[in-house]
Coordinates of C-alpha atoms (C1' of nucleotides) in Angstrom, one line a residue:
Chain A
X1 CA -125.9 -60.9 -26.1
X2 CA -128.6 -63.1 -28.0
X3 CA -129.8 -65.6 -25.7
X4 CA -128.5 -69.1 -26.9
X5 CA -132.2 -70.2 -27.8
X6 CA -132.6 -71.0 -31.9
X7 CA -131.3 -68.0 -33.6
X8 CA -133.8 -65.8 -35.0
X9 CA -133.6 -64.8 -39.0
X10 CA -131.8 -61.4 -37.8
X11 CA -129.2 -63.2 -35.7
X12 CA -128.7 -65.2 -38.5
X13 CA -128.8 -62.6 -40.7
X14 CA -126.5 -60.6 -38.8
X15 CA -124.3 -62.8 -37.6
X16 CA -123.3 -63.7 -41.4
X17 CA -122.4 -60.0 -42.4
X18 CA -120.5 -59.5 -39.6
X19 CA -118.3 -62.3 -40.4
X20 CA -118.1 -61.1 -43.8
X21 CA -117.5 -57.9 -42.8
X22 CA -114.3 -59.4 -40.4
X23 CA -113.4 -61.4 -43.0
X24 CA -112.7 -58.2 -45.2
X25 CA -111.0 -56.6 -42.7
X26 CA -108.8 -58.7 -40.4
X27 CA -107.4 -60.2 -43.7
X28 CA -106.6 -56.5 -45.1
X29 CA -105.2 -55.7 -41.7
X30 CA -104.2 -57.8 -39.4
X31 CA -105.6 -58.7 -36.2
X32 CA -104.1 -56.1 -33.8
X33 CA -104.7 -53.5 -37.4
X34 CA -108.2 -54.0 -37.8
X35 CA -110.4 -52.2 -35.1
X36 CA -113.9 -52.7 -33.8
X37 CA -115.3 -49.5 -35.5
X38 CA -114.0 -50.8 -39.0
X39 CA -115.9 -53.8 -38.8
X40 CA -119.0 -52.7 -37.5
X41 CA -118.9 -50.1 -40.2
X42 CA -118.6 -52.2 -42.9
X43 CA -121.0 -54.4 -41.6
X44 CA -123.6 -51.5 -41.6
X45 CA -123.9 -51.8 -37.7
X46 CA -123.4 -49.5 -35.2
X47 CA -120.0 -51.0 -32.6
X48 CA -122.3 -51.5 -29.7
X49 CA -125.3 -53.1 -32.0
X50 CA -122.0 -56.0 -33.4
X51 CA -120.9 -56.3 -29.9
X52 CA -124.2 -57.4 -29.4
X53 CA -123.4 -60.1 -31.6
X54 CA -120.2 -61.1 -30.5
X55 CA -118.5 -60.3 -27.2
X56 CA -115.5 -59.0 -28.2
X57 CA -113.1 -58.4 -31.3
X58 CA -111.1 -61.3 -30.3
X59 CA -114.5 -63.4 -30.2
X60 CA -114.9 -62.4 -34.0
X61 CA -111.5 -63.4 -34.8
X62 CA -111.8 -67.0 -33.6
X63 CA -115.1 -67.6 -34.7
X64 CA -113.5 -66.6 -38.4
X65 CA -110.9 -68.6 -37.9
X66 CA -112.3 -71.6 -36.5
X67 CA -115.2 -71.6 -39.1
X68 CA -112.8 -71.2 -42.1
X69 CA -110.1 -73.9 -41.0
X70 CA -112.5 -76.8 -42.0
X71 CA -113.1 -75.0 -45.5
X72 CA -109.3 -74.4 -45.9
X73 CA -108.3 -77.9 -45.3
X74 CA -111.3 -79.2 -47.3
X75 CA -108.7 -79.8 -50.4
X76 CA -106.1 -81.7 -48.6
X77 CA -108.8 -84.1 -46.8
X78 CA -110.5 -84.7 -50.4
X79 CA -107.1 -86.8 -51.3
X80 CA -108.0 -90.0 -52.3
X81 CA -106.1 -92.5 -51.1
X82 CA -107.6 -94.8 -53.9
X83 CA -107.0 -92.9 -56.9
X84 CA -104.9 -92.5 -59.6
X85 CA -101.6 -90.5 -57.8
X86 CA -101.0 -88.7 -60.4
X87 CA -104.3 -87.3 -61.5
X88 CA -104.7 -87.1 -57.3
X89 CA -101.9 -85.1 -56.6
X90 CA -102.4 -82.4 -59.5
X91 CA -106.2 -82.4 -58.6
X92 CA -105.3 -81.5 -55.2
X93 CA -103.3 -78.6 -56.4
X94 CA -105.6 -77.4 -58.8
X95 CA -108.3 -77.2 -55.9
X96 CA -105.5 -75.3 -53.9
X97 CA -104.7 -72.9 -56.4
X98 CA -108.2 -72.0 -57.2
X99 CA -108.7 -71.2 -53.5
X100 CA -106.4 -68.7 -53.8
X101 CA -108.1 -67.4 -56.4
X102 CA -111.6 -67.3 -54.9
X103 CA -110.9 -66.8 -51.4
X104 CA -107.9 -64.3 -51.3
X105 CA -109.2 -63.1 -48.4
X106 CA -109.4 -66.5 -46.4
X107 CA -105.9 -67.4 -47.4
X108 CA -104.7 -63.9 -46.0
X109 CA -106.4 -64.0 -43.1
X110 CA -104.4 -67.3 -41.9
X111 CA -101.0 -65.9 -43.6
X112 CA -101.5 -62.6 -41.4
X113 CA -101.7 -65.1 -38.3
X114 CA -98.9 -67.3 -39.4
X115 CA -96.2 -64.8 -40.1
X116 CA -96.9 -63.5 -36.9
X117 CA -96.4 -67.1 -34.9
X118 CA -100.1 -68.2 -35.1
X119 CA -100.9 -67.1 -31.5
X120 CA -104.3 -67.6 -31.8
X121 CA -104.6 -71.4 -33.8
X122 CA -101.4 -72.6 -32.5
X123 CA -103.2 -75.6 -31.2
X124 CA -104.9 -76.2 -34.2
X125 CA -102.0 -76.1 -36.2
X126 CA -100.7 -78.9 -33.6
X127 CA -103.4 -80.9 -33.6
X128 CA -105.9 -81.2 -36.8
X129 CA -103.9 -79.9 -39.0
X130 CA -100.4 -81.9 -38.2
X131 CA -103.1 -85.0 -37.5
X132 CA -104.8 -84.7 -41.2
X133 CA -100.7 -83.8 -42.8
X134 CA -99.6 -86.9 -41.1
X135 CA -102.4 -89.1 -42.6
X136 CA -101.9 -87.7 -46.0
X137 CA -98.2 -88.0 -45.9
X138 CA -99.0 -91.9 -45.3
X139 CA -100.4 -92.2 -48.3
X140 CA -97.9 -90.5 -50.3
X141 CA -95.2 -92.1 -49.0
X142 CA -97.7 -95.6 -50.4
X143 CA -97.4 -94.3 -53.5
X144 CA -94.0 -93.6 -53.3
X145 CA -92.8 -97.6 -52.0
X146 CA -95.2 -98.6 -55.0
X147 CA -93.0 -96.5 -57.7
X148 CA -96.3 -94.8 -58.7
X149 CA -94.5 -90.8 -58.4
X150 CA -91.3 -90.1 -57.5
X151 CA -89.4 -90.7 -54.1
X152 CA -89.1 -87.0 -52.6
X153 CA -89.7 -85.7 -49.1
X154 CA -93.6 -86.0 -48.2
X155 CA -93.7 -82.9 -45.8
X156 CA -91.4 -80.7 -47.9
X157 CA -93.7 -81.6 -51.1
X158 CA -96.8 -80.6 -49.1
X159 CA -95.2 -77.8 -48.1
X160 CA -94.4 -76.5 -51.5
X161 CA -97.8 -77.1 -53.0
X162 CA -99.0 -74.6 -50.3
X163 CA -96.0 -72.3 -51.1
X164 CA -96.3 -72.3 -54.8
X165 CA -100.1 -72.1 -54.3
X166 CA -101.0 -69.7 -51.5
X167 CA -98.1 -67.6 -52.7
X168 CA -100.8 -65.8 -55.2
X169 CA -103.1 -64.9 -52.9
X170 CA -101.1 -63.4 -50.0
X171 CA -98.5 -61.8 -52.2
X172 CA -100.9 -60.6 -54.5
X173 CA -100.1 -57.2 -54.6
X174 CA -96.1 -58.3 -55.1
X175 CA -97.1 -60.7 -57.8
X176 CA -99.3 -58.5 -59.6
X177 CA -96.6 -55.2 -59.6
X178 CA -94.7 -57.4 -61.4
X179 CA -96.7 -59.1 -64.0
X180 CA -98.6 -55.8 -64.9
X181 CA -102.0 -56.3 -66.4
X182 CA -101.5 -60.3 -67.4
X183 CA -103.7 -62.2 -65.1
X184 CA -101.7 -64.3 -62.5
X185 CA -103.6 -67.4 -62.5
X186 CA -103.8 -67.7 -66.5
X187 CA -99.6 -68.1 -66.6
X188 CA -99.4 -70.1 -62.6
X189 CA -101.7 -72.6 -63.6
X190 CA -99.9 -74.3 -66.4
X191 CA -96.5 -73.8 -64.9
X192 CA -97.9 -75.4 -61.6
X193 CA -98.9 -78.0 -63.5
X194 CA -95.6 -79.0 -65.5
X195 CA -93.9 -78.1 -62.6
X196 CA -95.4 -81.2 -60.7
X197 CA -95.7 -83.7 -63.4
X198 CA -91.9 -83.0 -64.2
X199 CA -91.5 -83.7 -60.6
X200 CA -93.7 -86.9 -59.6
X201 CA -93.2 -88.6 -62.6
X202 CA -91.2 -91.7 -60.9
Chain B
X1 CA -83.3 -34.8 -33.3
X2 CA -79.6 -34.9 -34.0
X3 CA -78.5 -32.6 -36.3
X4 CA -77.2 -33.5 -39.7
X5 CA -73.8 -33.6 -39.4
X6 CA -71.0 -36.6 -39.3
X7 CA -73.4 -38.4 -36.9
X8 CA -71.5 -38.9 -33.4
X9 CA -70.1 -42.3 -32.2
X10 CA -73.8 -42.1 -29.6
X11 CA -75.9 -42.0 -32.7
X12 CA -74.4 -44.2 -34.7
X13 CA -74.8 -47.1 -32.1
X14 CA -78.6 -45.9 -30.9
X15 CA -79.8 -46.1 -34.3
X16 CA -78.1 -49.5 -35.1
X17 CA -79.8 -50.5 -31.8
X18 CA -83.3 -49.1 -32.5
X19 CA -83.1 -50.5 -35.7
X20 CA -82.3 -54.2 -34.8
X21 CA -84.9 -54.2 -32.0
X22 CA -87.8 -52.8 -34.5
X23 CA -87.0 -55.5 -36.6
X24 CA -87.5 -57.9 -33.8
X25 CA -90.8 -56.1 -33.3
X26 CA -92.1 -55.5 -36.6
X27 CA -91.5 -58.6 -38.1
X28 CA -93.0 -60.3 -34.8
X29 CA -96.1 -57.8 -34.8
X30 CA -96.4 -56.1 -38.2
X31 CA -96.5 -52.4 -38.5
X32 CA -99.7 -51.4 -36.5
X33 CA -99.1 -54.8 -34.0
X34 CA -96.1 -52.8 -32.8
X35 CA -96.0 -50.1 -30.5
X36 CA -92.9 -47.2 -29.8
X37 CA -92.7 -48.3 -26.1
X38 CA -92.5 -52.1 -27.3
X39 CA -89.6 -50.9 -29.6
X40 CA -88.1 -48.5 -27.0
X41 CA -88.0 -51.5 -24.0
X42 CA -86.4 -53.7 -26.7
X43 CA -83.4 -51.3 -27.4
X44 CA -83.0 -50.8 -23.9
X45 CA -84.3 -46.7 -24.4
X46 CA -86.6 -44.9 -23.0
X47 CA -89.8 -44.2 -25.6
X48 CA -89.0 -39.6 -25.4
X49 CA -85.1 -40.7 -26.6
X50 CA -86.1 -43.5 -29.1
X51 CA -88.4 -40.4 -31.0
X52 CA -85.1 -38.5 -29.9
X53 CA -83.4 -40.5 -33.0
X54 CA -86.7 -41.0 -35.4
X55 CA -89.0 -38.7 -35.8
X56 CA -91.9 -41.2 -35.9
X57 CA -92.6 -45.0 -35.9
X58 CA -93.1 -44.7 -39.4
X59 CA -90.1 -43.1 -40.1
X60 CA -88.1 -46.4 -38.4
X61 CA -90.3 -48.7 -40.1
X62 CA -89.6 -46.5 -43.4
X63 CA -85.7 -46.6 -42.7
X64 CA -85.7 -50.5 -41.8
X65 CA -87.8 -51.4 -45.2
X66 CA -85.4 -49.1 -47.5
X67 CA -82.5 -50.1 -45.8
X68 CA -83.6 -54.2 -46.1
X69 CA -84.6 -53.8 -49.6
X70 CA -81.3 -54.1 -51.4
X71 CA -80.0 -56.8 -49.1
X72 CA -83.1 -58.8 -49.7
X73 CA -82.6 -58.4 -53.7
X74 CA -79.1 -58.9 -53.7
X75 CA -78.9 -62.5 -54.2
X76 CA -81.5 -62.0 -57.3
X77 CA -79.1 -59.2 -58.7
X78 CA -76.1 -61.4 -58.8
X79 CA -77.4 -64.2 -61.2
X80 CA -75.2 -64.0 -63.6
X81 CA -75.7 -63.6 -67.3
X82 CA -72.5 -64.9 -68.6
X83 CA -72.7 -67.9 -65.8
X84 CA -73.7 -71.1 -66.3
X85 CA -77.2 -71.5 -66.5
X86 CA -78.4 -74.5 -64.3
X87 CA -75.6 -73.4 -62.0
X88 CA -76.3 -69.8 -61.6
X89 CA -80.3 -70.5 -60.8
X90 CA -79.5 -73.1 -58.6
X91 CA -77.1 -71.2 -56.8
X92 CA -79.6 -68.6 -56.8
X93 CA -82.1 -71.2 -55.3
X94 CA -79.3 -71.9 -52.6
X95 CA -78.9 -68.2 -51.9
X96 CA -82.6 -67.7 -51.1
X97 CA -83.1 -70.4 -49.1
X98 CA -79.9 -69.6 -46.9
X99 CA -81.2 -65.9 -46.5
X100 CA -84.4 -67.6 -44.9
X101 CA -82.8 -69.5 -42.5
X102 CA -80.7 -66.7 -41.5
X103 CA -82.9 -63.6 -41.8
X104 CA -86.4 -64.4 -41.2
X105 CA -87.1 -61.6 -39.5
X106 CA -86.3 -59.9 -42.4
X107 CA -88.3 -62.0 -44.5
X108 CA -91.7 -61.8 -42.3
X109 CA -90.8 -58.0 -41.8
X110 CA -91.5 -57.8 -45.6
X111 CA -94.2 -60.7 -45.6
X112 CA -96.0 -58.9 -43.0
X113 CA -96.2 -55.3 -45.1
X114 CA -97.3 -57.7 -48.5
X115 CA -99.8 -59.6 -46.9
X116 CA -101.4 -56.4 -46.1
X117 CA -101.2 -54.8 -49.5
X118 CA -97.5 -53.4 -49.0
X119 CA -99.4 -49.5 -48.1
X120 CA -95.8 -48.7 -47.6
X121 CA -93.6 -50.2 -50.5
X122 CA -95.9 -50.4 -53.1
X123 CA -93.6 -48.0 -55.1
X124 CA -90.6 -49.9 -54.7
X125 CA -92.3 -53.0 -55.6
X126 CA -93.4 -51.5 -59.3
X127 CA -90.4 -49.3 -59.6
X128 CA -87.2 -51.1 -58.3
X129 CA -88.5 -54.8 -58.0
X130 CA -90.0 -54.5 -61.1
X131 CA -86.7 -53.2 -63.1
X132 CA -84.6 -56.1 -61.5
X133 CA -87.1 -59.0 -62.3
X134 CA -87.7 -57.7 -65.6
X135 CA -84.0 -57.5 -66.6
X136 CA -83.4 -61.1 -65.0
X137 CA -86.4 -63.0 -66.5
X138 CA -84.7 -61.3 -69.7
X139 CA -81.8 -63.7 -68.8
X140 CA -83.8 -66.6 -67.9
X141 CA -85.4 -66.3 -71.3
X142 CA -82.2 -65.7 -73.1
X143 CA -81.0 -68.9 -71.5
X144 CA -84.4 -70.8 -72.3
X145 CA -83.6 -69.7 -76.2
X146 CA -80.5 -71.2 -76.2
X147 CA -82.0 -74.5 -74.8
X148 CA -79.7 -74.4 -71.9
X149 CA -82.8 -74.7 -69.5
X150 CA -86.5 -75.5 -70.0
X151 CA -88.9 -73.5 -71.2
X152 CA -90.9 -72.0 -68.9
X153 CA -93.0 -68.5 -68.0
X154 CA -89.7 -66.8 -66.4
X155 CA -92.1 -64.7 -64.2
X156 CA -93.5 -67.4 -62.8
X157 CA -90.2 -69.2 -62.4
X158 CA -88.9 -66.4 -59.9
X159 CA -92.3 -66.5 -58.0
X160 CA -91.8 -70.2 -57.5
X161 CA -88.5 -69.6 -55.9
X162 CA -89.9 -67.0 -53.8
X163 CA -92.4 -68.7 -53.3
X164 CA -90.3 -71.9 -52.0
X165 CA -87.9 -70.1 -49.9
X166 CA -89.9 -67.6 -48.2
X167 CA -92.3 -70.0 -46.9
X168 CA -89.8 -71.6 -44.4
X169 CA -89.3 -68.6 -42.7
X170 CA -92.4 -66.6 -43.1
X171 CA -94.7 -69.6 -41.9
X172 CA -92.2 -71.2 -39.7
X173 CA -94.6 -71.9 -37.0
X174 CA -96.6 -74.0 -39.4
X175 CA -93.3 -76.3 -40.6
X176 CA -92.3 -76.9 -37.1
X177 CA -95.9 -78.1 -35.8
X178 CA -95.7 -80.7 -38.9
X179 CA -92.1 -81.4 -38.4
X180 CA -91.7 -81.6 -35.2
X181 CA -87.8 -81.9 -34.1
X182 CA -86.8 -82.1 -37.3
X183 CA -84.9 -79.0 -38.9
X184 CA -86.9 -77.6 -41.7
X185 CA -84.1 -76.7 -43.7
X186 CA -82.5 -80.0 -43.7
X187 CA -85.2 -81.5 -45.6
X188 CA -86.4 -78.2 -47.6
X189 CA -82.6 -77.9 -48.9
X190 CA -82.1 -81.6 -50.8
X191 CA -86.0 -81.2 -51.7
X192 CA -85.8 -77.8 -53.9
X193 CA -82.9 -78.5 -55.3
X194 CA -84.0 -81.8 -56.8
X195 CA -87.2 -79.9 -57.6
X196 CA -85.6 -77.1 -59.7
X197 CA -83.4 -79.6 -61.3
X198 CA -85.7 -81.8 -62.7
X199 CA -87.5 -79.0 -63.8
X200 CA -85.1 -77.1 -65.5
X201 CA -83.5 -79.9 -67.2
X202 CA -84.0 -79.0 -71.0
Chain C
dC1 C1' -153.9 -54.2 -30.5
dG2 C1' -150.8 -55.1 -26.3
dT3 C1' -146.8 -57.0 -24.4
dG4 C1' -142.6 -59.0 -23.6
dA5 C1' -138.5 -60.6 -25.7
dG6 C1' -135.3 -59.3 -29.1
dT7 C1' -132.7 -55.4 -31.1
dT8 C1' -130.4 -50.9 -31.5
dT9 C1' -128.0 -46.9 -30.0
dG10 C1' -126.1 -42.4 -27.9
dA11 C1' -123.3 -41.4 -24.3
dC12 C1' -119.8 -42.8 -21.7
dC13 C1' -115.4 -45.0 -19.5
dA14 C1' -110.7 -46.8 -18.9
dT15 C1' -106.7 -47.7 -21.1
dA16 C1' -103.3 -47.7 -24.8
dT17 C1' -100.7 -45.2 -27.8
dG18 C1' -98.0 -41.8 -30.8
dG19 C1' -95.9 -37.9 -29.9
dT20 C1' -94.2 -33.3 -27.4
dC21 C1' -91.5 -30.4 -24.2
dA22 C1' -88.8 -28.2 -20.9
dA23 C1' -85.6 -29.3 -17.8
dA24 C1' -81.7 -32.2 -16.4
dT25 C1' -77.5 -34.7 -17.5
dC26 C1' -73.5 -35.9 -20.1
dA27 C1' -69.4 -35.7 -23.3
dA28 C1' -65.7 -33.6 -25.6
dG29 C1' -62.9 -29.9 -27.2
dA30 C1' -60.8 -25.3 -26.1
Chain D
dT1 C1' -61.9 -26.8 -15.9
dC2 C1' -65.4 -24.7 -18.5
dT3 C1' -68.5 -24.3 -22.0
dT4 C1' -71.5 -25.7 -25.4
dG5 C1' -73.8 -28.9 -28.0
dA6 C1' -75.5 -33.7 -27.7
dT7 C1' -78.2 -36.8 -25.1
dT8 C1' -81.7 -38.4 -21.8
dT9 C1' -86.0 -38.3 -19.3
dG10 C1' -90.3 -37.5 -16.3
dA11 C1' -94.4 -35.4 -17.0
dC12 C1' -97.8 -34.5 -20.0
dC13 C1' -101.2 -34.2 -24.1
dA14 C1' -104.6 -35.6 -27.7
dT15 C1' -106.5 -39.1 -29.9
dA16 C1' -107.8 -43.9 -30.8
dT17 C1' -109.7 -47.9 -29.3
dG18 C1' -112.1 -51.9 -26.9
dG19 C1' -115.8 -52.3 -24.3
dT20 C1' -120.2 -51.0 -21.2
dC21 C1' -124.9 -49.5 -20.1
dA22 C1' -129.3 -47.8 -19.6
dA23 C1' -132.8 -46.2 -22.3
dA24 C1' -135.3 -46.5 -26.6
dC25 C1' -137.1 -48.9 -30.3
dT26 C1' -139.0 -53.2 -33.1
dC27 C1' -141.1 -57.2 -33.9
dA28 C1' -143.6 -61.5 -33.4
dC29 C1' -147.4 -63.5 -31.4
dG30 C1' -151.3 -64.2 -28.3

DNA sequence: CGTGAGTTTGACCATATGGTCAAATCAAGA
DNA sequence: TCTTGATTTGACCATATGGTCAAACTCACG
């Protein structure tokens, strides 16, 4: 392994496309689906030149996940707690929806590890994530006690934004078997959007 | 393998057996996170007698998936056309949301093979699943017409519901470490339905 | 250049896994 | 009870897979 000096332009360098490489395939696959040789193959790298890189498979998995969590809750921590509600809340899910649209992948890779009971980011689920849910929550029920949107259950309404939202990206192929050739985004962004004025408006 | 005859009173319960326990196994593990012995040890068989029954793990995952399809579209096929509208989708709504809380595995066990590009169902998805939504968003827009619901994009109406159901049992791990003690669908129940009525009403 | 650290790889290993087979055991009807 | 087909299994096989290692090769810098 690289000693743990300042990474050299090749670590760097290679360090990236593996993770891109990972990306590509642990969201396609799985975890336990994706192997060793797939990655290192579609990183251009022989298996014992990535293991060089990263000590094992399960090493490249948490560095994925750990590195993308911050990016993937980067929406819900941009609620402003001083805005308009409204115009906040519907912001939020526009950011939401257009991560599903730009990084598929990402929002695979974590629905791959949820449906299977999140054994590897259990704690984070836990802990940052329940931490920065319960903060936002706070502020919605504020808006709520002030009559700015509606009175509804704060988790449940988080809940369905990522439903509704992530529902795009990891059912993709479901989505677009139905819809045919039509674009999914072009039609779930303005029903997204009535959908949740119709339902905050107080 | 058995012959083709009247299966025996043996088969019959081995392959009920087999069946329940790669459901347990699949949905927990998805198709390549699950291995013949794991299956075999669950149904209490030993792996030569399991492949005694199916030829192949692909065949049981094959027979599980084609033999879950129509119960997981049945609610969806009895919306009723000559019902009352706001009713009938509601009751739909109700349906779905029942069928996660008392099928998940069967709802990750087809989460699982979507997330992953459905390799294995993708016909089903644009043959059968296609027909069915397609003659039911036919309804949905027949209703809209006749201004006995809002108007809305009827494919992305059913995706919503999907959508809103499924995630309670496909990312169950997520809702608890948010909720906490508190029983998902207790909440998820009042909070869909007051969704889908407010934004239905004409 | 020369040299030592950083990088790459062919060959290899242990284990896991899907699947096979012949032999043994069991069950039910004549 | 006897016989025959159904059922079960221990032993085995080929392949896939995660990971190791020593040797070879590159590159930056004095």
């Amino acid at each position: 392994m690289p000693k743990d000096r300042a990474p050299t332009r090749i670590q760097k360098k290679n360090r990236a496309t593996i993770l891109n490489a990972a990306l590509n395939v642990f969201s396609a696959h799985g975890f336990r689906g994706a192997t060793v040789d797939q990655i290192a193959t579609e990183a251009g790298l022989s298996k014992p030149n990535l293991l060089y890189y990263f000590p094992s498979k399960e090493a490249i998995h948490t560095a994925l996940l750990s590195g993308l969590l911050e990016t993937w809750l980067a929406p819900l921590h941009d609620l402003d707690e001083d805005g308009e509600p409204m115009e906040e809340i519907l912001s939020y899910i526009h950011r939401k929806l257009q991560m599903s649209r730009e990084l598929p992948r990402e929002s695979r890779l974590f629905a791959n590890e949820l449906v299977q009971g999140a054994p590897r980011i259990h704690d984070a689920l836990s802990n940052d994530l329940k931490a920065l849910v319960d903060e936002k929550t706070t502020v919605l029920t504020g808006w709520m006690d002030q009559g700015k949107i509606a009175r509804l259950h704060p988790y449940h309404l988080i809940f369905s934004i990522w439903a509704l939202t992530q529902h795009y990206a990891d059912f993709d192929v479901q989505v677009r078997a139905i819809l045919g050739e039509e674009d999914p985004f072009e039609g779930a962004e303005p029903f997204i959007d009535t959908l949740y004025r119709k339902l905050l408006s107080p």
